[in-house]
Amino acid sequence: MCAQTLLTGQTLTFSGDPLVTPWAEAVQINSAGGVLLDGARIVAVGDARALRAAHPQARHIDYGRDLICPGFVDAHVHYPQTAMIASWGKRLIDWLATYTFPEEARFADPDYAALIAARYLDLTAAQGTTTVASFATVHPGSVDALFAAAAQRGQCVVTGKTCMDRNAPDDLRDTAQSAYDDSKALIARWQGKGRAQYAITPRFSPTSTPDQLRALGALWAEHPDCLMQTHLSEQPDEVAWVRTLYPQARDYLDTYEAHGLLGARGLYGHAIHLTPREIDRLAEVQGRVIHCPTSNAFIGSGALDLMALARRGVPLGLATDTGGGSSFSMLHTMAAAYEAGQHHGQALHAAQLMWLATQGSARSLHLEGEIGSLAAGRFADLAVLDLASTPAIAQRANRSADVWEDVFATIMMGDDRAVRATWIGGACVTG
Ligand code: GUN
Ligand code: ZN
């Protein structure tokens, strides 16, 4: 039996980083392209006609004018916040206390965690998202739930137990020791099993004591192959609070660095209100900044100056930050990144936005050798986008001078109706 499948359509490929080289040199769309899948992997990418001739035995699916692109990689989310997305009227610290912590407490029940994990992966697959880096809750079972649901789908996810030993309700607090022990046990259970990637996960400096940050820094040193994910400088009130909690620290980033939690495999969500020293230090160690523009707008955190960080050489990824973010859609998130850029006089091109949502985020997670591009050897994790998915988008696309105008209209106005199909590990899971 033939295990090969040839997908033809318009194909999006990368040959560089369009944030640091001209986008037209780094990103290509082949209007008559093809992607050959064999099992879970991509084995060839090229011209449709040549691939058809060379692989006549392959099952053929023709997507016509649709854009075949790498599946979206959402580099910072909270899957446990799925059911409380779009909660009204609060800024960060009140929003956490009012909406987030009560919802996260429900994840003490493994059945509830399993229900939401499955729901979350279904909702995001419908949006073309194929990999996420998610915070779990303080409960180890919430990590098991997401990894198990992802394994069932053959899907790569990054997650980790959220650690908090202060400034959180009693039923959501661990200790420095239990955070270390539980995280270590989860690493032994999951890291590198199938497509599972563990991230050591201190929520943020205000909800950890220095002892807990130190314990997690020691754990990361023992498991340097793991990622580490946290939050950094999201709102000015939060930054001021960190200053009172860590009076010795030079700045917010230093609260992590002083405890062994700064490095290239570190993912720092938001990072809007940074000092020049923090930017220099992130660039020096290649710490990853994850841009969360829908969340930054929704919670009123501000507009990140993404290109200023890119110019300094800070590696960048893109994320919804659900449920602080107001959407599960990476198309909406790209639109919000465009709008945030406009606040700083930077009009990000559609090619740059698509790169951020795929290869850029994959690189943030150190997974660019596995996901985030259409290239031989990568997992066949794909999104297929209808570039005329609604009457409003179709009439705009009719006026387009080139395909990039079509892509931009879908970024700005598209939603899950634009996602014709999502492929994960060589299997079509929607559409
Ligand atoms: N900072 C600490 N925890 C959170 C969270 O759950 N969401 C967001 N947006 N910021 C945070
Ligand atoms: Zn977050």
XYZ file of C-alpha atoms and ligand atoms in Angstrom:
443
model
C 0.000 0.000 0.000
C 1.204 3.484 -0.858
C 1.821 5.672 2.183
C 2.682 8.783 0.207
C 0.365 11.750 -0.254
C 0.991 14.676 -2.570
C -0.672 17.977 -1.668
C -0.678 20.620 -4.383
C -1.646 24.265 -4.210
C 0.176 27.496 -3.435
C 3.049 26.701 -1.073
C 4.793 28.948 1.462
C 8.491 28.316 2.081
C 11.300 30.127 3.904
C 14.970 30.615 3.121
C 15.821 33.150 5.834
C 14.558 35.312 8.674
C 12.399 38.124 7.227
C 12.758 40.210 10.385
C 16.478 40.680 9.701
C 16.749 40.255 5.905
C 14.413 41.752 3.272
C 11.215 39.703 3.369
C 11.249 39.032 -0.373
C 14.606 37.279 -0.026
C 13.477 35.179 2.921
C 9.936 34.048 2.099
C 8.542 32.537 -1.108
C 5.119 31.537 -2.392
C 5.060 29.024 -5.240
C 1.718 29.444 -7.035
C 1.937 25.871 -8.385
C 3.700 24.097 -5.552
C 3.542 20.671 -4.000
C 4.358 18.959 -0.712
C 4.954 15.201 -0.637
C 4.169 13.429 2.640
C 5.352 9.989 3.636
C 3.837 8.829 6.908
C 4.254 11.547 9.513
C 6.926 13.504 7.629
C 7.388 15.760 4.630
C 9.742 14.098 2.156
C 9.814 16.601 -0.714
C 8.716 20.149 -1.525
C 8.786 21.654 -5.016
C 6.823 22.275 -8.187
C 3.517 20.423 -8.368
C 4.045 19.216 -11.900
C 7.501 17.765 -11.240
C 6.385 16.082 -8.013
C 3.371 14.516 -9.759
C 5.586 13.184 -12.523
C 8.140 11.782 -10.093
C 5.558 10.252 -7.709
C 2.638 9.029 -9.839
C 1.725 6.418 -7.205
C 1.112 9.006 -4.456
C -2.447 9.816 -3.391
C -3.073 13.327 -4.772
C -5.049 16.110 -3.073
C -5.259 19.326 -5.065
C -5.964 22.420 -2.968
C -6.126 24.683 -6.032
C -5.476 28.352 -5.079
C -5.373 27.598 -1.333
C -2.170 28.363 0.529
C -0.416 25.323 1.994
C 1.712 26.574 4.867
C 3.381 25.167 7.974
C 0.903 24.604 10.816
C 0.777 27.520 13.214
C 2.965 27.343 16.307
C 1.464 29.184 19.288
C 4.428 29.795 21.575
C 2.671 30.926 24.788
C -0.795 29.827 25.917
C -2.642 28.711 29.022
C -4.827 25.776 27.961
C -6.489 25.730 31.425
C -7.918 29.186 30.656
C -9.922 27.874 27.674
C -13.306 28.056 29.403
C -12.793 31.584 30.815
C -11.443 33.297 27.695
C -12.977 36.752 27.127
C -13.615 37.597 30.800
C -14.595 41.227 31.217
C -13.241 44.289 32.876
C -9.919 43.595 34.653
C -6.238 44.284 34.276
C -3.552 41.692 34.921
C -3.353 41.252 38.696
C -7.139 41.572 39.284
C -7.842 39.437 36.229
C -5.678 36.639 37.655
C -7.373 36.800 41.069
C -10.940 37.218 39.793
C -11.109 34.852 36.838
C -7.937 32.848 36.345
C -7.144 31.354 39.725
C -10.716 30.081 40.416
C -10.765 28.392 36.999
C -7.303 26.874 37.437
C -8.391 25.435 40.828
C -10.866 23.206 38.943
C -7.903 21.318 37.429
C -7.427 19.438 40.709
C -9.990 17.130 39.055
C -8.187 15.026 36.390
C -11.447 14.450 34.505
C -11.954 18.189 34.126
C -8.333 18.581 32.989
C -8.834 15.850 30.367
C -12.074 17.446 29.159
C -10.495 20.891 28.685
C -7.250 19.525 27.188
C -9.218 17.696 24.464
C -11.491 20.694 23.900
C -8.499 23.024 23.637
C -6.647 20.883 21.092
C -9.827 20.550 18.995
C -10.453 24.309 19.060
C -6.894 25.174 18.113
C -6.626 22.532 15.372
C -9.711 24.137 13.803
C -7.662 27.364 13.678
C -4.711 25.706 11.909
C -2.578 25.506 15.044
C -0.509 22.342 15.223
C 1.881 22.989 18.148
C 1.426 25.006 21.346
C 3.638 25.846 24.302
C 1.172 25.885 27.166
C 1.272 26.598 30.851
C -0.620 23.900 32.766
C -1.835 24.520 36.337
C -0.134 23.792 39.645
C -1.557 20.253 39.494
C 0.730 17.624 37.903
C -2.390 15.925 36.513
C -3.023 18.957 34.306
C 0.312 18.281 32.565
C -0.538 14.601 32.120
C -3.896 15.594 30.619
C -2.429 17.805 27.883
C 0.456 15.491 26.999
C -1.921 12.506 26.858
C -4.419 14.327 24.618
C -1.580 15.462 22.339
C -0.082 11.951 22.169
C -3.471 10.608 21.099
C -3.413 13.100 18.201
C 0.262 12.481 17.315
C 0.825 16.152 18.150
C 3.866 18.008 19.452
C 3.101 20.133 22.510
C 5.261 21.840 25.076
C 3.872 22.132 28.588
C 4.845 22.090 32.243
C 3.454 22.281 35.750
C 2.915 25.915 36.737
C 4.805 26.588 39.952
C 3.547 29.117 42.552
C 4.420 29.204 46.239
C 3.177 32.685 47.160
C 0.640 35.352 46.189
C -1.829 32.719 45.052
C -4.815 31.002 46.750
C -4.064 28.152 49.178
C -5.373 25.495 46.826
C -3.067 26.673 44.014
C 0.146 26.920 46.015
C 2.977 24.412 46.027
C 6.327 24.809 47.810
C 9.877 25.188 46.569
C 10.506 21.506 47.293
C 7.235 20.116 45.894
C 7.573 22.259 42.759
C 11.039 20.785 42.224
C 9.955 17.200 43.000
C 6.738 17.272 40.957
C 8.404 18.942 37.971
C 11.278 16.444 38.084
C 8.875 13.506 38.147
C 6.967 14.970 35.181
C 10.208 15.411 33.240
C 11.043 11.748 33.855
C 7.544 10.750 32.738
C 7.236 12.897 29.612
C 10.338 14.669 28.311
C 11.123 13.415 24.807
C 8.456 10.683 24.956
C 6.977 10.710 21.477
C 6.585 14.378 20.579
C 6.281 15.668 24.192
C 8.535 18.551 25.237
C 8.664 19.594 28.894
C 9.028 23.217 29.969
C 9.960 24.067 33.550
C 7.287 26.640 34.399
C 7.549 29.229 37.171
C 4.385 31.309 36.497
C 6.190 34.641 37.110
C 8.417 36.140 39.775
C 5.551 37.557 41.913
C 4.096 34.083 42.555
C 7.399 32.403 43.416
C 9.652 32.930 46.417
C 13.356 33.298 45.703
C 13.715 29.765 47.135
C 11.322 28.388 44.559
C 13.014 30.190 41.662
C 16.372 28.838 42.903
C 15.021 25.271 43.108
C 13.648 25.519 39.557
C 16.924 27.029 38.324
C 18.738 24.026 39.811
C 16.269 21.679 38.128
C 16.865 23.367 34.760
C 20.627 22.958 35.215
C 20.027 19.237 35.785
C 17.796 19.042 32.677
C 19.260 21.539 30.205
C 17.394 19.891 27.332
C 14.111 21.168 28.800
C 12.637 24.525 27.927
C 11.752 27.047 30.640
C 8.695 29.300 30.239
C 7.515 32.278 32.273
C 6.224 35.872 32.049
C 8.269 39.054 31.949
C 7.365 42.769 32.196
C 3.785 42.565 31.002
C 2.295 45.559 32.875
C 3.889 48.520 34.682
C 2.067 47.666 37.974
C 3.503 44.163 37.803
C 7.031 45.498 37.183
C 6.673 47.810 40.223
C 5.439 44.878 42.342
C 8.450 42.780 41.310
C 10.716 45.651 42.421
C 9.228 45.513 45.949
C 9.348 41.699 46.111
C 12.966 41.459 44.883
C 14.697 44.608 46.209
C 18.170 43.253 45.361
C 17.382 42.641 41.695
C 18.667 45.069 39.066
C 15.408 44.678 37.141
C 12.673 42.105 36.410
C 14.881 39.950 34.157
C 17.488 39.812 36.909
C 14.997 38.048 39.218
C 15.229 35.129 36.795
C 18.939 35.415 36.042
C 19.893 35.502 39.739
C 18.185 32.136 40.196
C 19.490 30.300 37.130
C 16.427 30.954 34.976
C 17.919 32.923 32.094
C 19.084 31.173 28.948
C 18.544 30.481 25.275
C 16.004 27.776 26.082
C 14.057 30.291 28.192
C 10.744 31.631 26.835
C 9.763 35.034 28.206
C 6.146 35.979 27.480
C 5.157 39.615 26.780
C 8.402 41.514 27.645
C 6.847 44.862 26.751
C 8.294 47.196 29.387
C 11.995 46.309 29.267
C 14.988 48.443 30.213
C 17.900 48.738 27.760
C 19.922 46.428 30.036
C 17.268 43.729 29.885
C 17.145 43.932 26.085
C 20.942 43.706 25.861
C 20.993 40.721 28.190
C 18.231 38.867 26.334
C 20.095 39.430 23.059
C 23.367 38.290 24.614
C 22.000 34.988 25.935
C 19.485 34.580 23.055
C 16.550 34.344 25.477
C 13.301 34.063 23.543
C 10.727 36.857 23.714
C 7.197 35.706 22.930
C 4.947 38.414 21.528
C 1.318 38.141 22.726
C -0.418 41.030 20.940
C -4.118 40.128 21.373
C -3.539 39.617 25.079
C -1.529 42.814 25.359
C -4.433 44.726 23.827
C -7.159 42.868 25.761
C -5.628 43.233 29.245
C -4.345 46.720 28.448
C -0.658 45.847 28.767
C 0.692 47.958 25.882
C 2.122 47.486 22.403
C 5.443 45.647 22.140
C 8.052 47.286 19.886
C 8.800 44.009 18.126
C 11.116 45.369 15.436
C 13.259 47.159 18.027
C 13.911 43.750 19.635
C 14.454 42.078 16.254
C 17.019 44.720 15.301
C 18.896 43.994 18.529
C 18.996 40.303 17.673
C 16.481 39.032 20.247
C 14.800 35.850 18.887
C 11.024 36.273 18.674
C 7.962 34.067 18.652
C 4.239 34.789 18.400
C 1.412 33.631 20.660
C -2.253 33.985 21.548
C -1.738 33.802 25.347
C -5.258 32.379 25.693
C -7.214 33.155 27.870
C -5.512 36.543 28.499
C -5.558 36.662 24.724
C -9.045 37.062 23.334
C -8.799 34.522 20.509
C -7.565 31.009 19.737
C -6.686 32.129 16.211
C -3.141 32.752 15.041
C -4.632 34.708 12.118
C -6.169 37.132 14.633
C -2.880 37.152 16.496
C -0.965 38.103 13.338
C -3.515 40.888 12.744
C -2.963 42.147 16.292
C 0.819 42.007 15.759
C 0.355 44.158 12.667
C -1.707 46.650 14.668
C 0.814 46.715 17.540
C 3.567 47.403 15.002
C 1.617 50.365 13.643
C 1.825 51.972 17.122
C 5.594 52.039 16.595
C 5.546 53.125 12.940
C 6.333 49.586 11.750
C 4.120 48.016 9.095
C 4.926 44.316 9.310
C 4.583 42.561 5.953
C 2.332 39.507 5.552
C 5.490 37.462 4.895
C 6.948 38.555 8.232
C 3.693 37.800 10.062
C 3.395 34.323 8.529
C 7.025 33.618 9.395
C 6.508 34.705 13.008
C 3.462 32.430 13.387
C 5.305 29.388 12.046
C 9.096 29.280 11.718
C 9.721 32.133 14.198
C 7.693 30.467 16.925
C 9.227 27.065 16.109
C 12.693 28.588 16.466
C 11.690 30.081 19.826
C 10.923 26.568 20.988
C 14.180 25.201 19.485
C 12.016 22.973 17.304
C 12.797 24.506 13.910
C 14.426 21.229 12.817
C 11.105 19.414 13.363
C 8.271 21.856 12.682
C 7.512 25.352 11.376
C 8.474 24.973 7.711
C 7.647 23.070 4.565
C 10.893 21.211 4.078
C 11.976 17.614 3.643
C 12.461 15.899 6.990
C 10.058 18.104 8.958
C 6.881 16.719 10.483
C 3.890 17.018 8.166
C 2.140 19.570 10.398
C 0.342 21.869 7.961
C -2.396 24.447 7.653
C -4.217 24.934 4.356
C -5.733 28.416 4.029
C -8.595 29.423 1.755
C -7.573 32.942 0.681
C -11.177 33.897 -0.208
C -13.048 32.355 2.730
C -15.789 34.962 3.188
C -17.529 37.365 0.799
C -15.695 40.287 2.436
C -12.291 38.682 1.960
C -13.122 37.359 -1.532
C -14.101 40.811 -2.818
C -10.865 42.269 -1.428
C -8.830 39.429 -2.942
C -10.416 40.256 -6.304
C -8.607 43.585 -6.193
C -5.223 42.131 -5.202
C -2.190 42.981 -7.274
C -0.351 39.897 -5.995
C -0.756 36.903 -3.723
C 0.682 38.763 -0.732
C -2.296 41.121 -0.790
C -4.538 38.051 -0.617
C -2.578 36.666 2.319
C -2.714 40.013 4.113
C -6.507 40.265 3.698
C -6.891 36.773 5.179
C -4.594 37.676 8.071
C -6.545 40.843 8.844
C -10.095 39.505 8.310
C -9.827 35.712 8.414
C -10.867 33.242 11.091
C -11.426 29.490 11.311
C -13.503 29.651 8.107
C -10.217 30.336 6.292
C -8.700 27.086 7.545
C -9.568 24.571 4.839
C -7.618 21.759 6.506
C -5.154 21.086 9.297
C -2.674 18.227 9.054
C -0.853 16.868 12.084
C 1.858 14.233 11.724
C 0.734 13.413 8.194
C -2.958 12.995 9.057
C -5.689 15.415 8.098
C -7.463 16.238 11.379
C -9.994 18.791 10.076
C -11.599 19.645 6.786
N 1.177 36.644 34.316
C 1.153 35.668 35.238
N 0.207 34.751 34.946
C -0.388 35.150 33.818
C -1.440 34.619 33.022
O -2.035 33.580 33.303
N -1.769 35.336 31.916
C -1.123 36.480 31.570
N -1.500 37.132 30.476
N -0.147 37.002 32.307
C 0.216 36.355 33.423
Zn 0.676 33.947 29.808
